[in-house]
Coordinates of C-alpha atoms in Angstrom, one line a residue:
X1 CA 9.8 34.8 -14.2
X2 CA 12.8 32.5 -13.1
X3 CA 13.2 29.4 -15.0
X4 CA 13.7 26.0 -13.5
X5 CA 16.8 25.5 -11.3
X6 CA 19.2 22.7 -11.6
X7 CA 17.7 21.0 -8.5
X8 CA 14.2 21.1 -10.1
X9 CA 15.4 19.3 -13.2
X10 CA 17.3 16.7 -10.9
X11 CA 14.3 15.8 -8.6
X12 CA 12.7 13.9 -11.6
X13 CA 15.6 11.8 -12.0
X14 CA 16.0 11.0 -8.5
X15 CA 12.3 10.0 -8.0
X16 CA 12.9 7.7 -11.2
X17 CA 15.7 6.1 -9.2
X18 CA 13.8 5.6 -5.9
X19 CA 11.0 3.9 -8.2
X20 CA 13.5 1.7 -9.8
X21 CA 14.9 0.5 -6.7
X22 CA 11.2 -0.4 -5.1
X23 CA 10.6 -2.1 -8.4
X24 CA 13.7 -4.5 -8.4
X25 CA 12.7 -5.3 -4.8
X26 CA 10.0 -7.9 -6.0
X27 CA 13.1 -10.3 -6.7
X28 CA 13.8 -10.3 -2.9
X29 CA 13.2 -13.5 -1.1
X30 CA 10.6 -14.1 1.5
X31 CA 7.6 -12.3 -0.2
X32 CA 4.4 -14.2 1.1
X33 CA 2.4 -11.4 -0.9
X34 CA 2.0 -11.4 -4.7
X35 CA 2.8 -8.6 -6.5
X36 CA -0.5 -7.4 -7.6
X37 CA -2.2 -8.0 -4.3
X38 CA 0.1 -6.1 -2.0
X39 CA -1.5 -3.0 -0.6
X40 CA 2.0 -1.2 -0.5
X41 CA 5.7 -1.7 -1.9
X42 CA 6.8 -2.4 1.8
X43 CA 5.0 -5.7 1.9
X44 CA 7.1 -6.7 -1.2
X45 CA 10.2 -6.4 0.9
X46 CA 11.6 -9.1 3.4
X47 CA 10.4 -8.8 7.0
X48 CA 13.5 -7.2 8.2
X49 CA 13.1 -4.3 5.7
X50 CA 9.1 -3.5 6.4
X51 CA 8.9 -1.6 9.7
X52 CA 5.2 -2.7 9.8
X53 CA 6.3 -6.3 10.4
X54 CA 9.0 -5.4 13.4
X55 CA 8.0 -6.9 16.3
X56 CA 8.3 -4.0 18.5
X57 CA 6.3 -1.9 15.9
X58 CA 3.4 -4.5 16.2
X59 CA 3.4 -4.6 19.9
X60 CA 3.1 -0.8 20.1
X61 CA 0.5 -0.8 17.6
X62 CA 2.4 1.5 15.4
X63 CA 2.1 1.8 11.4
X64 CA 4.0 3.4 8.9
X65 CA 2.8 4.2 5.5
X66 CA 3.2 6.8 2.3
X67 CA 2.9 7.4 -1.0
X68 CA 4.3 8.8 -4.0
X69 CA 2.2 11.0 -6.4
X70 CA 3.7 12.4 -9.5
X71 CA 1.8 13.8 -12.4
X72 CA 2.0 16.2 -15.4
X73 CA -0.7 18.5 -16.9
X74 CA -0.8 19.9 -20.6
X75 CA -2.7 23.3 -21.1
X76 CA -4.1 23.6 -24.4
X77 CA -4.1 27.3 -24.1
X78 CA -0.5 27.7 -23.9
X79 CA -0.5 29.9 -20.5
X80 CA 2.9 32.1 -21.1
X81 CA 3.4 32.0 -17.4
X82 CA 3.1 28.1 -17.6
X83 CA 0.7 28.5 -14.6
X84 CA -2.8 26.8 -15.0
X85 CA -4.7 29.6 -13.5
X86 CA -6.2 29.7 -10.2
X87 CA -5.9 25.6 -10.3
X88 CA -3.8 24.5 -7.6
X89 CA -1.8 21.6 -6.8
X90 CA -1.7 20.5 -10.4
X91 CA -0.7 24.2 -11.0
X92 CA 2.0 23.8 -13.6
X93 CA 1.7 23.4 -17.3
X94 CA 4.2 20.9 -19.4
X95 CA 6.4 20.2 -16.2
X96 CA 6.4 16.9 -14.3
X97 CA 5.5 17.8 -10.8
X98 CA 6.6 15.5 -7.7
X99 CA 3.4 16.6 -5.9
X100 CA 3.8 14.4 -2.9
X101 CA 6.4 12.3 -1.2
X102 CA 4.2 11.4 1.9
X103 CA 5.0 9.3 4.8
X104 CA 2.9 9.1 8.1
X105 CA 3.3 7.0 11.4
X106 CA 0.3 6.4 13.4
X107 CA -0.8 4.9 16.4
X108 CA -4.7 4.2 16.0
X109 CA -6.6 4.1 19.1
X110 CA -8.3 0.8 20.2
X111 CA -12.3 1.8 20.6
X112 CA -13.1 -1.7 21.4
X113 CA -11.2 -1.8 24.4
X114 CA -13.6 0.0 26.8
X115 CA -10.8 1.8 28.7
X116 CA -8.4 4.7 28.4
X117 CA -6.1 4.4 25.2
X118 CA -3.7 6.9 23.7
X119 CA -2.6 7.1 19.9
X120 CA -1.5 9.8 17.6
X121 CA 0.0 10.5 14.1
X122 CA 2.8 12.6 12.5
X123 CA 2.7 13.4 8.9
X124 CA 5.4 14.5 6.5
X125 CA 5.3 15.9 3.1
X126 CA 7.7 17.0 0.8
X127 CA 7.1 18.1 -3.0
X128 CA 5.0 20.7 -5.2
X129 CA 2.0 20.4 -3.1
X130 CA 3.9 21.3 0.3
X131 CA 3.3 24.9 -0.6
X132 CA -0.4 24.9 -0.3
X133 CA -0.4 22.7 2.9
X134 CA 1.9 25.0 5.0
X135 CA 0.5 26.6 8.2
X136 CA 0.3 30.2 8.8
X137 CA 1.8 31.6 12.0
X138 CA 4.7 29.4 11.7
X139 CA 8.4 31.0 12.4
X140 CA 10.2 30.0 9.1
X141 CA 12.5 26.7 9.9
X142 CA 10.4 25.5 12.9
X143 CA 7.5 23.9 11.6
X144 CA 7.2 24.1 7.6
X145 CA 10.2 25.1 5.7
X146 CA 10.5 26.9 2.4
X147 CA 13.7 25.2 0.8
X148 CA 16.3 27.9 -0.3
X149 CA 17.3 27.8 -4.0
X150 CA 14.0 26.1 -4.7
X151 CA 11.0 27.5 -6.3
X152 CA 8.5 24.5 -6.1
X153 CA 9.4 21.7 -3.9
X154 CA 9.1 22.6 -0.1
X155 CA 8.5 20.7 3.1
X156 CA 5.3 20.7 5.1
X157 CA 4.1 18.7 8.6
X158 CA 0.3 18.7 8.0
X159 CA -0.4 16.6 11.0
X160 CA 1.0 16.2 14.3
X161 CA -1.5 15.1 17.0
X162 CA -2.2 12.9 19.7
X163 CA -5.5 11.1 20.4
X164 CA -7.0 10.0 23.6
X165 CA -9.9 7.8 24.3
X166 CA -12.2 8.4 27.2
X167 CA -14.0 5.4 28.5
X168 CA -17.2 7.5 29.0
X169 CA -20.6 6.1 27.8
X170 CA -19.7 5.0 24.1
X171 CA -16.4 6.4 24.2
X172 CA -15.2 10.1 23.6
X173 CA -12.5 10.7 21.5
X174 CA -10.1 13.9 21.9
X175 CA -7.5 14.9 19.1
X176 CA -5.1 17.4 20.1
X177 CA -2.4 19.2 18.1
X178 CA -2.4 19.9 14.1
X179 CA -4.8 18.0 12.1
X180 CA -6.7 17.9 8.7
X181 CA -10.0 19.7 8.8
X182 CA -13.2 18.1 8.8
X183 CA -14.9 20.5 6.5
X184 CA -15.5 19.2 2.6
X185 CA -14.9 15.9 0.9
X186 CA -11.7 16.4 -0.6
X187 CA -8.4 15.9 0.9
X188 CA -4.7 17.1 0.5
X189 CA -3.8 13.4 1.0
X190 CA -3.6 12.2 -2.8
X191 CA -4.9 8.5 -2.1
X192 CA -8.1 10.0 -0.6
X193 CA -9.3 11.7 -4.0
X194 CA -10.7 10.5 -7.4
X195 CA -9.2 13.1 -9.3
X196 CA -5.6 14.4 -9.7
X197 CA -6.7 18.0 -9.8
X198 CA -8.9 19.8 -7.1
X199 CA -12.2 21.7 -6.9
X200 CA -12.3 25.5 -6.6
X201 CA -14.6 24.8 -3.6
X202 CA -11.6 22.7 -1.8
X203 CA -8.7 25.0 -2.9
X204 CA -10.5 28.3 -1.8
X205 CA -13.6 27.8 0.0
X206 CA -12.2 25.6 2.7
X207 CA -9.4 25.0 5.6
X208 CA -6.8 22.4 4.9
X209 CA -5.9 22.0 8.6
X210 CA -6.5 23.2 12.2
X211 CA -4.5 23.7 15.3
X212 CA -6.3 23.1 18.5
X213 CA -8.5 20.4 20.1
X214 CA -11.6 18.2 18.7
X215 CA -13.7 16.1 20.8
X216 CA -15.9 13.4 19.0
X217 CA -18.7 11.2 20.4
X218 CA -20.7 8.6 18.4
X219 CA -23.8 7.8 20.4
X220 CA -24.7 5.1 18.0
X221 CA -23.1 3.2 15.4
X222 CA -25.0 5.7 12.6
X223 CA -24.2 9.1 14.2
X224 CA -21.2 11.0 15.1
X225 CA -21.0 14.5 16.8
X226 CA -17.8 16.6 16.9
X227 CA -16.9 19.9 18.6
X228 CA -13.7 21.7 19.3
X229 CA -11.8 24.8 19.6
X230 CA -8.8 25.7 17.2
X231 CA -6.5 28.8 17.1
X232 CA -3.3 30.0 15.7
X233 CA -4.1 31.8 12.4
X234 CA -5.3 35.2 11.1
X235 CA -8.4 33.1 9.2
X236 CA -10.1 32.2 12.2
X237 CA -8.4 28.8 13.1
X238 CA -7.8 28.0 9.2
X239 CA -4.3 26.5 8.7
X240 CA -2.7 27.7 11.5
X241 CA 0.1 26.5 14.2
X242 CA 0.2 27.8 17.7
X243 CA 2.0 31.4 17.3
X244 CA 2.7 33.9 19.7
X245 CA -0.9 35.1 20.2
X246 CA -3.4 32.8 21.3
X247 CA -6.4 35.1 21.6
X248 CA -8.0 33.9 18.3
X249 CA -9.8 30.9 19.2
X250 CA -12.5 29.5 16.6
X251 CA -15.2 26.9 17.1
X252 CA -14.8 23.6 14.8
X253 CA -17.5 20.7 14.9
X254 CA -20.4 19.1 13.1
X255 CA -22.6 16.0 12.7
X256 CA -22.1 12.9 10.5
X257 CA -25.1 10.3 9.9
X258 CA -24.8 7.1 7.9
X259 CA -27.6 4.7 7.6
X260 CA -27.6 1.1 8.6
X261 CA -27.0 -0.3 5.0
X262 CA -23.9 2.2 4.9
X263 CA -25.1 3.4 1.3
X264 CA -25.9 6.8 2.4
X265 CA -24.4 9.3 4.4
X266 CA -24.5 13.0 5.4
X267 CA -22.0 15.3 6.9
X268 CA -22.6 18.9 8.1
X269 CA -19.4 20.5 9.7
X270 CA -18.7 24.1 10.1
X271 CA -16.5 26.5 11.7
X272 CA -17.0 30.1 13.3
X273 CA -14.4 32.5 14.5
X274 CA -12.7 36.0 13.7
X275 CA -10.8 37.1 11.0
X276 CA -7.9 39.4 11.9
X277 CA -6.8 40.5 8.4
X278 CA -8.8 42.5 5.8
X279 CA -11.7 42.0 5.6
X280 CA -11.9 41.8 9.1
X281 CA -14.9 40.3 10.8
X282 CA -16.7 37.4 12.0
X283 CA -16.2 34.2 9.8
X284 CA -18.9 31.6 9.5
X285 CA -18.6 28.7 7.3
X286 CA -20.1 25.1 6.7
X287 CA -20.0 22.4 4.5
X288 CA -22.8 19.8 3.5
X289 CA -21.6 16.8 1.8
X290 CA -24.3 13.9 0.7
X291 CA -23.1 10.6 -0.4
X292 CA -25.4 7.8 -2.0
X293 CA -24.6 4.4 -3.6
X294 CA -27.3 3.8 -6.0
X295 CA -25.9 0.1 -7.1
X296 CA -22.8 -1.7 -5.8
X297 CA -21.0 0.2 -9.0
X298 CA -22.8 3.9 -9.1
X299 CA -22.0 6.1 -6.4
X300 CA -23.0 10.0 -6.2
X301 CA -21.8 13.0 -4.1
X302 CA -23.4 16.2 -3.8
X303 CA -21.6 19.0 -1.8
X304 CA -22.6 22.6 -1.0
X305 CA -20.2 24.9 0.9
X306 CA -20.8 28.4 2.3
X307 CA -18.6 31.0 3.8
X308 CA -19.3 34.7 5.0
X309 CA -17.2 37.4 6.8
X310 CA -19.4 40.1 8.3
X311 CA -17.3 43.1 9.4
X312 CA -18.7 46.5 8.5
X313 CA -21.4 46.9 5.7
X314 CA -18.6 47.6 3.1
X315 CA -16.4 44.8 4.0
X316 CA -18.8 41.7 4.3
X317 CA -18.1 39.2 1.8
X318 CA -19.3 35.8 1.2
X319 CA -18.4 32.7 -1.2
X320 CA -20.4 29.8 -2.4
X321 CA -19.5 26.5 -3.8
X322 CA -21.7 23.9 -5.5
X323 CA -20.0 20.3 -6.3
X324 CA -21.7 17.2 -8.0
X325 CA -19.6 13.7 -8.4
X326 CA -20.9 10.7 -10.0
X327 CA -18.7 7.6 -10.2
X328 CA -19.1 4.5 -11.7
X329 CA -16.9 1.1 -11.0
X330 CA -16.7 -0.8 -14.4
X331 CA -14.6 -3.4 -12.6
X332 CA -12.4 -3.8 -9.4
X333 CA -9.4 -2.2 -11.1
X334 CA -11.0 0.4 -13.4
X335 CA -13.5 3.3 -12.2
X336 CA -15.2 6.1 -14.3
X337 CA -15.8 9.7 -12.7
X338 CA -17.1 12.9 -13.8
X339 CA -17.2 16.2 -11.3
X340 CA -19.2 19.5 -12.2
X341 CA -18.5 22.4 -10.1
X342 CA -19.9 26.3 -9.6
X343 CA -17.9 28.3 -7.2
X344 CA -18.8 32.0 -6.6
X345 CA -16.3 34.5 -4.9
X346 CA -18.5 37.4 -4.2
X347 CA -16.2 39.5 -2.6
X348 CA -13.0 38.8 -4.6
X349 CA -11.2 37.7 -1.6
X350 CA -10.8 33.9 -1.9
X351 CA -9.3 33.0 -5.7
X352 CA -5.7 33.8 -6.6
X353 CA -4.5 33.3 -10.1
X354 CA -1.6 31.9 -9.9
X355 CA -2.1 31.0 -6.3
X356 CA 1.4 29.8 -5.6
X357 CA 2.7 33.0 -6.5
X358 CA 0.3 35.7 -6.7
X359 CA 0.0 38.5 -4.2
X360 CA -3.3 39.8 -5.2
X361 CA -6.8 38.3 -5.5
X362 CA -8.9 38.2 -8.6
X363 CA -12.0 40.2 -9.2
X364 CA -15.4 39.0 -7.8
X365 CA -16.8 36.3 -10.2
X366 CA -17.8 32.9 -10.5
X367 CA -15.8 30.0 -11.6
X368 CA -16.9 26.8 -13.3
X369 CA -15.3 23.5 -14.0
X370 CA -16.1 20.1 -15.6
X371 CA -13.9 17.2 -15.2
X372 CA -13.9 13.6 -16.4
X373 CA -11.4 10.9 -15.6
X374 CA -10.4 7.4 -15.0
X375 CA -9.0 5.6 -12.0
X376 CA -7.0 2.5 -13.2
X377 CA -5.5 0.2 -10.6
X378 CA -3.7 -2.5 -12.3
X379 CA -2.3 -3.4 -8.9
X380 CA -3.3 -2.7 -5.4
X381 CA -0.3 -0.4 -4.5
X382 CA -0.5 1.6 -8.0
X383 CA -2.9 3.9 -9.8
X384 CA -3.1 5.9 -12.7
X385 CA -5.5 9.1 -13.1
X386 CA -6.0 10.6 -16.2
X387 CA -8.4 13.4 -16.4
X388 CA -9.8 16.2 -18.9
X389 CA -10.8 19.3 -17.3
X390 CA -12.4 22.5 -18.9
X391 CA -12.7 25.6 -16.8
X392 CA -14.4 28.9 -17.5
X393 CA -15.1 32.1 -15.6
X394 CA -17.3 34.9 -15.5
X395 CA -16.4 38.6 -14.1
X396 CA -12.8 37.9 -14.2
X397 CA -10.2 36.7 -16.8
X398 CA -8.6 34.2 -14.4
X399 CA -6.6 31.9 -17.0
X400 CA -3.5 32.4 -19.4
X401 CA -1.8 35.1 -17.2
X402 CA -5.2 37.1 -17.1
X403 CA -5.7 37.3 -20.8
X404 CA -8.5 34.8 -21.1
X405 CA -11.7 33.3 -19.6
X406 CA -11.5 29.7 -20.2
X407 CA -8.9 26.9 -20.4
X408 CA -8.8 23.2 -21.2
X409 CA -6.3 21.0 -19.3
X410 CA -5.4 17.6 -19.7
X411 CA -3.5 15.7 -17.1
X412 CA -2.4 12.4 -15.6
X413 CA -0.7 11.1 -12.6
X414 CA 0.9 8.0 -11.1
X415 CA 0.2 7.1 -7.3
X416 CA 2.4 4.6 -5.7
X417 CA 1.6 3.3 -2.0
X418 CA 4.5 2.2 -0.1

């Protein structure tokens, strides 16, 4: 297996230089926000250097934000290929990964104006996570890019869409283009997750992105209904962009409910379409997420996913994911969390090890993981996320290059909001 290129070794040094320059900016004049209270590092710059304070950006209701997420994982089993089995995103052992250098430009909808409005968003991602968020059906170099002479660092455009607000009844919103999925509770975007590592359910049981149209309507302050059509992928609208064939449309939609107190919510979303690669057939999947705040400090999330491809009797396969989260806020800057998971790949068509380079799927089996970690926020723009994770599998040896059925990982990342 190929070793690290000079470009790989140069990237951590380049990132260190960027971080040093941002830190030194705190000494610049015209800083009305304290170092610890700034939501992002751009707020610490003079007004002329912060695009969110430029007058034409404010008039246009445009905002520019981003983050840097970088981490490292130690695999106690000393895997010979230095991959952490089927664990993706934080998939390398003993190597600093610049997972996400992420920027986005957004124009939010004015939902209170009671009239037509237009918005949109474009996201740019560079880093080791880009390989997992790239779209299918993309001619190389036109959308996402795999950089030459570079094994891990790539480019992805995970979102590029426009939004329209129709002033009908309470307002109907339309999202048109390439956008993140509404299934599940974890996100590609690092700041949206409690843990640095991801669940099997998110990695292998759900789509990351869709391309098409999604309409949503909120008949009340507690209920939101969405429905749309997505296309452009061999996986029934999963992770695709518009390619040469637009004959594989799929349904995407669901319902989200939250109580008036805001301490309980339920989201049921799903998709239906046709898979055009083996195993071919009709794909149906859904994700149910229930969240409840037991107290102001104790939060629970339960998630259940199910997917099935119905082809002929020999090729019908399904998968199931069960997730349990508990998070406790010790104080405004420190929180504890634990995640327990069971993911069952009954057909052996979902899980790969390693996912970044594997050309074949693992055998049918069950995957279990328990993850415990901390979120420490010493400043509003800075988060540190150490976590300890134990994985084991039944039915297949998924770890240490196919030689073990378990592994223990310790990982930590730093998240800097711009």
